[in-house]
CSV table of C-alpha atoms in Angstrom, one decimal:
chain,number,residue,atom,x,y,z
A,25,UNK,CA,68.9,-43.3,29.3
A,26,UNK,CA,69.1,-42.8,33.1
A,27,UNK,CA,65.3,-42.4,33.1
A,28,UNK,CA,64.8,-45.8,31.5
A,29,UNK,CA,67.3,-47.4,34.0
A,30,UNK,CA,65.3,-45.8,36.8
A,31,UNK,CA,62.1,-47.2,35.4
A,32,UNK,CA,63.7,-50.6,35.4
A,33,UNK,CA,65.4,-50.6,38.8
A,34,UNK,CA,62.3,-49.3,40.5
A,35,UNK,CA,60.4,-52.6,40.3
A,36,UNK,CA,63.3,-54.6,41.6
A,37,UNK,CA,63.5,-53.1,45.1
A,38,UNK,CA,62.1,-49.7,45.9
A,39,UNK,CA,58.7,-50.4,44.4
A,40,UNK,CA,58.8,-54.2,44.5
A,41,UNK,CA,55.3,-55.3,43.7
A,42,UNK,CA,55.2,-58.0,46.4
A,43,UNK,CA,57.1,-56.5,49.3
A,44,UNK,CA,56.5,-52.7,48.8
A,45,UNK,CA,53.4,-52.2,46.7
A,46,UNK,CA,51.7,-55.2,48.1
A,47,UNK,CA,49.8,-56.1,44.9
A,48,UNK,CA,49.3,-59.4,43.2
A,49,UNK,CA,49.3,-61.2,46.5
A,50,UNK,CA,46.7,-63.8,45.6
A,51,UNK,CA,48.8,-65.7,43.1
A,52,UNK,CA,51.9,-65.0,45.2
A,53,UNK,CA,50.4,-66.9,48.2
A,54,UNK,CA,48.9,-69.6,46.1
A,55,UNK,CA,51.7,-70.5,43.7
A,56,UNK,CA,54.8,-70.3,45.9
A,57,UNK,CA,54.5,-73.9,47.2
A,58,UNK,CA,57.9,-74.6,45.7
A,59,UNK,CA,60.8,-72.5,44.3
A,60,UNK,CA,60.4,-73.7,40.7
A,61,UNK,CA,56.6,-72.9,40.8
A,62,UNK,CA,57.3,-69.4,42.1
A,63,UNK,CA,60.0,-68.7,39.6
A,64,UNK,CA,58.1,-70.1,36.6
A,65,UNK,CA,55.0,-68.1,37.5
A,66,UNK,CA,57.1,-65.0,38.0
A,67,UNK,CA,58.8,-65.3,34.6
A,68,UNK,CA,55.5,-66.0,32.8
A,69,UNK,CA,54.0,-63.0,34.5
A,70,UNK,CA,57.0,-60.9,33.5
A,71,UNK,CA,56.5,-61.9,29.9
A,72,UNK,CA,52.9,-60.9,29.9
A,73,UNK,CA,53.7,-57.7,31.8
A,74,UNK,CA,56.3,-56.5,29.2
A,75,UNK,CA,54.1,-57.4,26.2
A,76,UNK,CA,50.9,-56.0,27.5
A,77,UNK,CA,52.5,-52.8,28.9
A,78,UNK,CA,54.2,-52.2,25.6
A,79,UNK,CA,51.1,-52.8,23.5
A,80,UNK,CA,48.8,-50.8,25.7
A,81,UNK,CA,51.2,-47.9,25.6
A,82,UNK,CA,51.2,-48.2,21.8
A,83,UNK,CA,47.4,-48.0,21.5
A,84,UNK,CA,46.7,-45.8,24.5
A,85,UNK,CA,45.6,-42.9,22.3
A,86,UNK,CA,43.1,-45.0,20.5
A,87,UNK,CA,41.2,-46.2,23.5
A,88,UNK,CA,38.4,-43.9,24.9
A,89,UNK,CA,38.8,-43.3,28.6
A,90,UNK,CA,35.5,-44.9,29.6
A,91,UNK,CA,36.3,-48.4,28.2
A,92,UNK,CA,40.0,-48.5,29.1
A,93,UNK,CA,39.7,-51.2,31.8
A,94,UNK,CA,37.8,-53.7,29.6
A,95,UNK,CA,40.2,-52.9,26.7
A,96,UNK,CA,43.3,-53.5,28.9
A,97,UNK,CA,41.8,-56.8,30.2
A,98,UNK,CA,41.2,-58.0,26.6
A,99,UNK,CA,44.8,-57.3,25.7
A,100,UNK,CA,46.1,-58.9,28.9
A,101,UNK,CA,43.9,-62.0,28.5
A,102,UNK,CA,45.0,-62.4,24.9
A,103,UNK,CA,48.6,-62.4,25.8
A,104,UNK,CA,48.1,-64.9,28.7
A,105,UNK,CA,46.2,-67.2,26.4
A,106,UNK,CA,48.9,-67.0,23.8
A,107,UNK,CA,51.6,-67.8,26.5
A,108,UNK,CA,49.4,-70.7,27.8
A,109,UNK,CA,48.9,-72.2,24.3
A,110,UNK,CA,52.6,-71.8,23.3
A,111,UNK,CA,53.9,-73.3,26.5
A,112,UNK,CA,51.5,-76.3,26.2
A,113,UNK,CA,52.7,-76.9,22.6
A,114,UNK,CA,56.4,-76.2,22.8
A,115,UNK,CA,57.3,-76.6,26.5
A,116,UNK,CA,54.9,-79.4,27.7
A,117,UNK,CA,56.9,-80.4,30.7
A,118,UNK,CA,57.1,-76.9,32.1
A,119,UNK,CA,53.4,-76.4,31.2
A,120,UNK,CA,52.6,-79.5,33.2
A,121,UNK,CA,54.4,-78.1,36.2
A,122,UNK,CA,52.6,-74.7,36.1
A,123,UNK,CA,49.3,-76.0,34.7
A,124,UNK,CA,46.4,-74.1,36.2
A,125,UNK,CA,48.5,-71.2,37.4
A,126,UNK,CA,49.1,-69.6,34.0
A,127,UNK,CA,45.5,-68.5,33.4
A,128,UNK,CA,45.7,-66.9,36.9
A,129,UNK,CA,48.1,-64.3,35.5
A,130,UNK,CA,45.1,-62.5,33.9
A,131,UNK,CA,43.8,-61.7,37.4
A,132,UNK,CA,47.1,-60.6,38.7
A,133,UNK,CA,46.7,-57.1,40.0
A,134,UNK,CA,50.2,-56.2,38.9
A,135,UNK,CA,49.5,-56.5,35.2
A,136,UNK,CA,46.4,-54.5,35.2
A,137,UNK,CA,47.8,-52.1,37.8
A,138,UNK,CA,50.9,-51.2,35.8
A,139,UNK,CA,48.8,-50.9,32.7
A,140,UNK,CA,46.5,-48.4,34.4
A,141,UNK,CA,49.2,-46.6,36.4
A,142,UNK,CA,52.0,-46.4,33.9
A,143,UNK,CA,51.6,-47.9,30.5
A,144,UNK,CA,48.5,-45.8,29.7
A,145,UNK,CA,50.5,-42.6,30.4
A,146,UNK,CA,54.0,-43.2,29.2
A,147,UNK,CA,56.0,-44.1,26.1
A,148,UNK,CA,56.3,-47.6,24.7
A,149,UNK,CA,60.0,-48.1,25.6
A,150,UNK,CA,59.5,-46.7,29.1
A,151,UNK,CA,56.5,-49.0,29.7
A,152,UNK,CA,58.4,-52.0,28.5
A,153,UNK,CA,61.3,-51.2,30.9
A,154,UNK,CA,58.8,-50.7,33.7
A,155,UNK,CA,57.2,-54.0,32.9
A,156,UNK,CA,60.6,-55.7,32.8
A,157,UNK,CA,61.6,-54.2,36.2
A,158,UNK,CA,58.2,-55.1,37.9
A,159,UNK,CA,58.3,-58.5,36.3
A,160,UNK,CA,61.8,-59.4,37.5
A,161,UNK,CA,61.0,-57.9,40.9
A,162,UNK,CA,57.9,-60.1,41.1
A,163,UNK,CA,60.0,-63.1,40.0
A,164,UNK,CA,62.7,-62.8,42.6
A,165,UNK,CA,60.1,-62.2,45.3
A,166,UNK,CA,58.2,-65.3,44.3
A,167,UNK,CA,61.3,-67.5,44.0
A,168,UNK,CA,62.4,-66.5,47.4
A,169,UNK,CA,59.1,-67.2,49.0
A,170,UNK,CA,58.8,-70.4,47.2
A,171,UNK,CA,62.3,-71.5,48.2
A,172,UNK,CA,61.6,-70.8,51.9
A,173,UNK,CA,58.3,-72.6,51.8
A,174,UNK,CA,59.7,-75.6,50.0
A,175,UNK,CA,62.7,-76.0,52.2
A,176,UNK,CA,60.7,-75.8,55.4
A,177,UNK,CA,57.6,-77.6,54.2
A,178,UNK,CA,58.9,-80.3,52.0
A,179,UNK,CA,62.6,-80.5,52.7
A,180,UNK,CA,63.7,-79.9,49.2
A,181,UNK,CA,64.8,-77.1,46.9
A,182,UNK,CA,64.1,-77.0,43.1
A,183,UNK,CA,62.9,-80.6,43.5
A,184,UNK,CA,66.2,-81.8,45.1
A,185,UNK,CA,65.8,-83.3,48.5
A,186,UNK,CA,68.2,-81.5,50.9
A,187,UNK,CA,66.9,-82.5,54.3
A,188,UNK,CA,67.4,-86.2,55.1
A,189,UNK,CA,64.5,-88.4,54.5
A,190,UNK,CA,62.3,-88.7,57.5
A,191,UNK,CA,63.1,-85.3,58.9
A,192,UNK,CA,60.0,-83.7,60.3
A,193,UNK,CA,59.0,-80.8,58.1
A,194,UNK,CA,56.8,-77.9,59.0
A,195,UNK,CA,53.8,-79.1,56.9
A,196,UNK,CA,51.8,-75.9,57.4
A,197,UNK,CA,54.4,-74.1,55.2
A,198,UNK,CA,53.1,-75.6,52.1
A,199,UNK,CA,49.6,-74.5,53.0
A,200,UNK,CA,48.0,-71.0,52.9
A,201,UNK,CA,48.8,-70.1,56.5
A,202,UNK,CA,52.5,-70.8,55.9
A,203,UNK,CA,52.3,-68.5,52.8
A,204,UNK,CA,50.9,-65.6,54.8
A,205,UNK,CA,53.5,-66.1,57.6
A,206,UNK,CA,56.4,-66.2,55.1
A,207,UNK,CA,55.3,-63.1,53.2
A,208,UNK,CA,54.6,-61.2,56.4
A,209,UNK,CA,58.0,-61.9,57.8
A,210,UNK,CA,59.7,-61.0,54.5
A,211,UNK,CA,57.8,-57.7,54.3
A,212,UNK,CA,59.0,-56.9,57.8
A,213,UNK,CA,62.6,-57.7,56.9
A,214,UNK,CA,62.4,-55.5,53.8
A,215,UNK,CA,61.1,-52.7,55.9
A,216,UNK,CA,63.8,-53.2,58.4
A,217,UNK,CA,66.5,-53.0,55.8
A,218,UNK,CA,64.8,-50.0,54.1
A,219,UNK,CA,64.6,-48.1,57.4
A,220,UNK,CA,68.2,-48.8,58.3
A,221,UNK,CA,69.3,-47.4,54.9
A,222,UNK,CA,67.3,-44.3,55.6
A,223,UNK,CA,68.8,-43.5,59.0
A,224,UNK,CA,72.5,-44.1,58.0
B,9,UNK,CA,33.4,-46.4,22.5
B,10,UNK,CA,31.6,-49.6,21.6
B,11,UNK,CA,33.3,-49.6,18.3
B,12,UNK,CA,36.8,-49.5,19.8
B,13,UNK,CA,36.0,-52.2,22.2
B,14,UNK,CA,34.4,-54.4,19.5
B,15,UNK,CA,37.4,-53.9,17.2
B,16,UNK,CA,39.9,-54.8,19.9
B,17,UNK,CA,37.8,-57.9,20.9
B,18,UNK,CA,37.6,-59.0,17.2
B,19,UNK,CA,41.3,-58.6,16.6
B,20,UNK,CA,42.0,-60.5,19.8
B,21,UNK,CA,39.6,-63.3,18.9
B,22,UNK,CA,41.1,-63.5,15.4
B,23,UNK,CA,44.7,-63.8,16.8
B,24,UNK,CA,43.7,-66.4,19.4
B,25,UNK,CA,41.9,-68.5,16.8
B,26,UNK,CA,45.0,-68.6,14.7
B,27,UNK,CA,47.3,-69.4,17.6
B,28,UNK,CA,44.9,-72.1,18.7
B,29,UNK,CA,44.7,-73.8,15.4
B,30,UNK,CA,48.4,-74.0,15.1
B,31,UNK,CA,49.1,-75.1,18.7
B,32,UNK,CA,46.2,-77.5,19.2
B,33,UNK,CA,47.6,-80.0,16.7
B,34,UNK,CA,51.0,-80.0,18.4
B,35,UNK,CA,49.4,-80.2,21.9
B,36,UNK,CA,47.4,-83.3,20.9
B,37,UNK,CA,50.4,-84.9,19.4
B,38,UNK,CA,52.4,-84.2,22.5
B,39,UNK,CA,49.8,-85.8,24.7
B,40,UNK,CA,49.5,-88.9,22.6
B,41,UNK,CA,53.3,-89.3,22.5
B,42,UNK,CA,53.7,-88.8,26.2
B,43,UNK,CA,51.0,-91.4,26.9
B,44,UNK,CA,52.6,-93.9,24.6
B,45,UNK,CA,56.1,-93.4,26.1
B,46,UNK,CA,54.6,-93.9,29.5
B,47,UNK,CA,53.3,-97.3,28.4
B,48,UNK,CA,57.0,-98.4,27.9
B,49,UNK,CA,57.5,-97.5,31.6
B,50,UNK,CA,54.6,-99.4,33.1
B,51,UNK,CA,55.1,-102.5,30.9
B,52,UNK,CA,58.8,-103.1,31.1
B,53,UNK,CA,60.3,-104.9,28.2
B,54,UNK,CA,57.9,-103.5,25.7
B,55,UNK,CA,59.3,-102.4,22.4
B,56,UNK,CA,56.1,-102.2,20.5
B,57,UNK,CA,52.6,-100.9,21.4
B,58,UNK,CA,49.3,-101.8,19.9
B,59,UNK,CA,46.4,-99.6,20.6
B,60,UNK,CA,43.1,-101.3,21.1
B,61,UNK,CA,40.2,-99.0,20.3
B,62,UNK,CA,36.6,-99.5,21.2
B,63,UNK,CA,34.1,-99.1,18.4
B,64,UNK,CA,31.8,-96.2,18.2
B,65,UNK,CA,28.8,-98.3,19.2
B,66,UNK,CA,30.5,-99.5,22.4
B,67,UNK,CA,31.4,-95.9,23.4
B,68,UNK,CA,27.8,-94.8,22.6
B,69,UNK,CA,28.8,-91.8,20.5
B,70,UNK,CA,28.1,-91.0,16.9
B,71,UNK,CA,30.2,-88.0,16.3
B,72,UNK,CA,33.8,-88.8,15.3
B,73,UNK,CA,35.2,-85.8,17.1
B,74,UNK,CA,33.3,-86.7,20.3
B,75,UNK,CA,34.7,-90.2,19.9
B,76,UNK,CA,38.2,-88.9,19.6
B,77,UNK,CA,37.7,-86.8,22.8
B,78,UNK,CA,36.3,-89.8,24.7
B,79,UNK,CA,39.1,-92.0,23.5
B,80,UNK,CA,41.7,-89.5,24.6
B,81,UNK,CA,40.4,-89.7,28.1
B,82,UNK,CA,40.3,-93.3,29.1
B,83,UNK,CA,38.9,-95.7,26.6
B,84,UNK,CA,42.1,-96.8,24.8
B,85,UNK,CA,43.9,-99.9,25.9
B,86,UNK,CA,47.6,-100.2,25.1
B,87,UNK,CA,48.9,-103.6,24.4
B,88,UNK,CA,52.6,-104.0,24.9
B,89,UNK,CA,54.7,-106.5,22.9
B,90,UNK,CA,58.4,-107.3,23.3
B,91,UNK,CA,61.0,-107.8,20.6
B,92,UNK,CA,60.0,-111.4,20.0
B,93,UNK,CA,56.4,-110.3,19.4
B,94,UNK,CA,55.1,-111.8,22.6
B,95,UNK,CA,52.4,-109.9,24.4
B,96,UNK,CA,53.7,-108.6,27.7
B,97,UNK,CA,50.5,-107.2,29.0
B,98,UNK,CA,48.1,-104.3,28.6
B,99,UNK,CA,48.0,-100.8,30.0
B,100,UNK,CA,45.0,-98.6,30.7
B,101,UNK,CA,44.3,-95.0,31.8
B,102,UNK,CA,42.3,-94.4,35.0
B,103,UNK,CA,40.9,-91.1,36.1
B,104,UNK,CA,39.3,-89.8,39.3
B,105,UNK,CA,38.9,-86.5,41.1
B,106,UNK,CA,41.5,-85.7,43.7
B,107,UNK,CA,41.9,-82.7,46.0
B,108,UNK,CA,42.9,-80.2,43.5
B,109,UNK,CA,41.5,-81.6,40.3
B,110,UNK,CA,41.6,-84.8,38.2
B,111,UNK,CA,44.2,-87.4,38.8
B,112,UNK,CA,45.1,-89.6,35.8
B,113,UNK,CA,47.1,-92.8,36.2
B,114,UNK,CA,48.5,-95.3,33.8
B,115,UNK,CA,48.4,-98.9,35.0
B,116,UNK,CA,50.3,-101.8,33.4
B,117,UNK,CA,48.9,-105.3,33.8
B,118,UNK,CA,50.6,-108.6,33.2
B,119,UNK,CA,49.2,-110.7,30.3
B,120,UNK,CA,49.3,-114.1,32.0
B,121,UNK,CA,48.8,-113.4,35.7
B,122,UNK,CA,46.5,-110.4,35.1
B,123,UNK,CA,48.3,-108.8,38.0
B,124,UNK,CA,49.2,-105.1,38.1
B,125,UNK,CA,52.9,-104.6,37.2
B,126,UNK,CA,53.2,-100.9,37.7
B,127,UNK,CA,51.2,-97.7,38.3
B,128,UNK,CA,52.3,-94.3,37.0
B,129,UNK,CA,50.7,-91.0,37.9
B,130,UNK,CA,50.3,-89.2,34.6
B,131,UNK,CA,49.0,-85.9,35.8
B,132,UNK,CA,47.7,-84.4,38.9
B,133,UNK,CA,47.3,-80.9,40.5
B,134,UNK,CA,47.6,-82.0,44.1
B,135,UNK,CA,49.3,-80.0,46.8
B,136,UNK,CA,53.1,-80.1,46.5
B,137,UNK,CA,54.6,-81.8,49.6
B,138,UNK,CA,51.3,-83.4,50.6
B,139,UNK,CA,49.1,-84.8,47.9
B,140,UNK,CA,52.0,-84.9,45.5
B,141,UNK,CA,53.4,-87.8,47.5
B,142,UNK,CA,51.1,-90.1,45.5
B,143,UNK,CA,54.0,-90.1,43.1
B,144,UNK,CA,56.3,-91.7,45.6
B,145,UNK,CA,57.2,-95.3,44.7
B,146,UNK,CA,56.4,-96.4,48.3
B,147,UNK,CA,52.7,-95.5,47.7
B,148,UNK,CA,52.4,-96.7,44.1
B,149,UNK,CA,54.1,-100.1,44.9
B,150,UNK,CA,51.1,-101.0,47.0
B,151,UNK,CA,49.2,-101.7,43.8
B,152,UNK,CA,51.8,-104.0,42.3
B,153,UNK,CA,50.6,-107.6,42.3
B,154,UNK,CA,46.9,-106.8,42.7
B,155,UNK,CA,44.3,-108.3,40.4
B,156,UNK,CA,40.9,-107.0,39.4
B,157,UNK,CA,39.4,-109.2,42.1
B,158,UNK,CA,41.2,-107.2,44.9
B,159,UNK,CA,39.2,-104.4,46.6
B,160,UNK,CA,41.7,-101.7,45.7
B,161,UNK,CA,40.2,-99.5,48.4
B,162,UNK,CA,41.8,-97.2,51.0
B,163,UNK,CA,41.7,-98.7,54.4
B,164,UNK,CA,41.2,-102.2,53.1
B,165,UNK,CA,44.2,-103.2,51.0
B,166,UNK,CA,45.7,-99.8,50.3
B,167,UNK,CA,47.3,-97.7,53.0
B,168,UNK,CA,47.0,-93.9,52.7
B,169,UNK,CA,49.7,-91.3,53.2
B,170,UNK,CA,49.1,-89.1,56.2
B,171,UNK,CA,47.8,-85.7,55.1
B,172,UNK,CA,46.9,-86.9,51.6
B,173,UNK,CA,43.8,-88.9,52.1
B,174,UNK,CA,41.8,-87.4,49.2
B,175,UNK,CA,44.7,-87.7,46.8
B,176,UNK,CA,45.4,-91.3,47.7
B,177,UNK,CA,41.7,-92.2,47.4
B,178,UNK,CA,41.7,-90.6,44.0
B,179,UNK,CA,44.5,-92.9,42.8
B,180,UNK,CA,42.8,-96.0,44.3
B,181,UNK,CA,39.5,-95.0,42.6
B,182,UNK,CA,41.2,-94.3,39.3
B,183,UNK,CA,42.9,-97.7,39.3
B,184,UNK,CA,39.7,-99.4,40.4
B,185,UNK,CA,37.4,-97.8,37.7
B,186,UNK,CA,40.0,-98.2,35.0
B,187,UNK,CA,40.7,-101.8,35.9
B,188,UNK,CA,37.0,-102.7,35.7
B,189,UNK,CA,36.6,-101.0,32.4
B,190,UNK,CA,39.8,-102.4,30.9
B,191,UNK,CA,39.1,-106.0,32.0
B,192,UNK,CA,35.6,-105.8,30.4
B,193,UNK,CA,37.1,-104.9,27.1
B,194,UNK,CA,40.4,-106.8,27.1
B,195,UNK,CA,39.3,-109.9,29.0
B,196,UNK,CA,36.4,-110.5,26.7
B,197,UNK,CA,37.8,-109.2,23.4
B,198,UNK,CA,41.4,-110.1,22.7
């Protein structure tokens, strides 16, 4: 049981995909123009992560080693397409918000990376917990980045305007350079906190 | 090796075909419903909507599926009537390419004065905080009161939003194209 808990907690902090492992940065930088975009992308990715990790772990013994990457990609792309279609049908407003970002989950390194590094070598339950931890770790990272960029770049949070109308916002924050700057500073902060814990 | 890959691909394709056939129906319904409810917004006072369709000859297509696809995009005119059965006006969909993709707008036009009553941005994928400002009332209100005779061009009678030139131009183009098309059908026909 403690082993499963370790699998889960790992993705949240110590091996946070965005701030520690530094993978899946493309969608991270592109999608986090607002808090809700970041959070929704994170949750959708988490769902795909859990499902694909579990399924890949289930069929890992049936896939010959040479074709494992194409096989993983088919599984991942299938889940992403299912998520996309279901969201479009049953959650149209949310689907409108995320729109073109959902298909991007297929090329998210985290999903393929965890499948290759973990799911193909561990049990189904462990893989599912690993997917859950990584997915939630990704989600909080994206939500935080999105919130920062939204407040500084558009003066709002979750769509609610919090800076008074007419306040000069830092426009570059909603553009790619702002994304790089935000992520870079956050990684530095994470490292600072991590180092302080080590020395005490 | 090839066998395993083929089997996985076939199972995946089968599952996706099933999911698609179930969801595509719902998705189309959602889109049609969303569009019709938007008509109530741009033609205030409307309680009933008539849809004016163009015939297959006018659209220049033979295939009914192709016709439905083309209709879905822009060719339908929505006529709004109030409780008393009087025609308030008509609404049309305009589409143009913006910065991040297609921008679709719904424009409501008054029946008697043929002036624009309201413009609603139906969908866009413009940059949040910049291009997304085309949704602001202050930008859209510029179109209110315009007729098909007005230029409806950036820099002439429409002011742009700083940092969102392409997005604003897309809205102006969408309104312009849609207005021309709609007047051609509605002015002549009904």
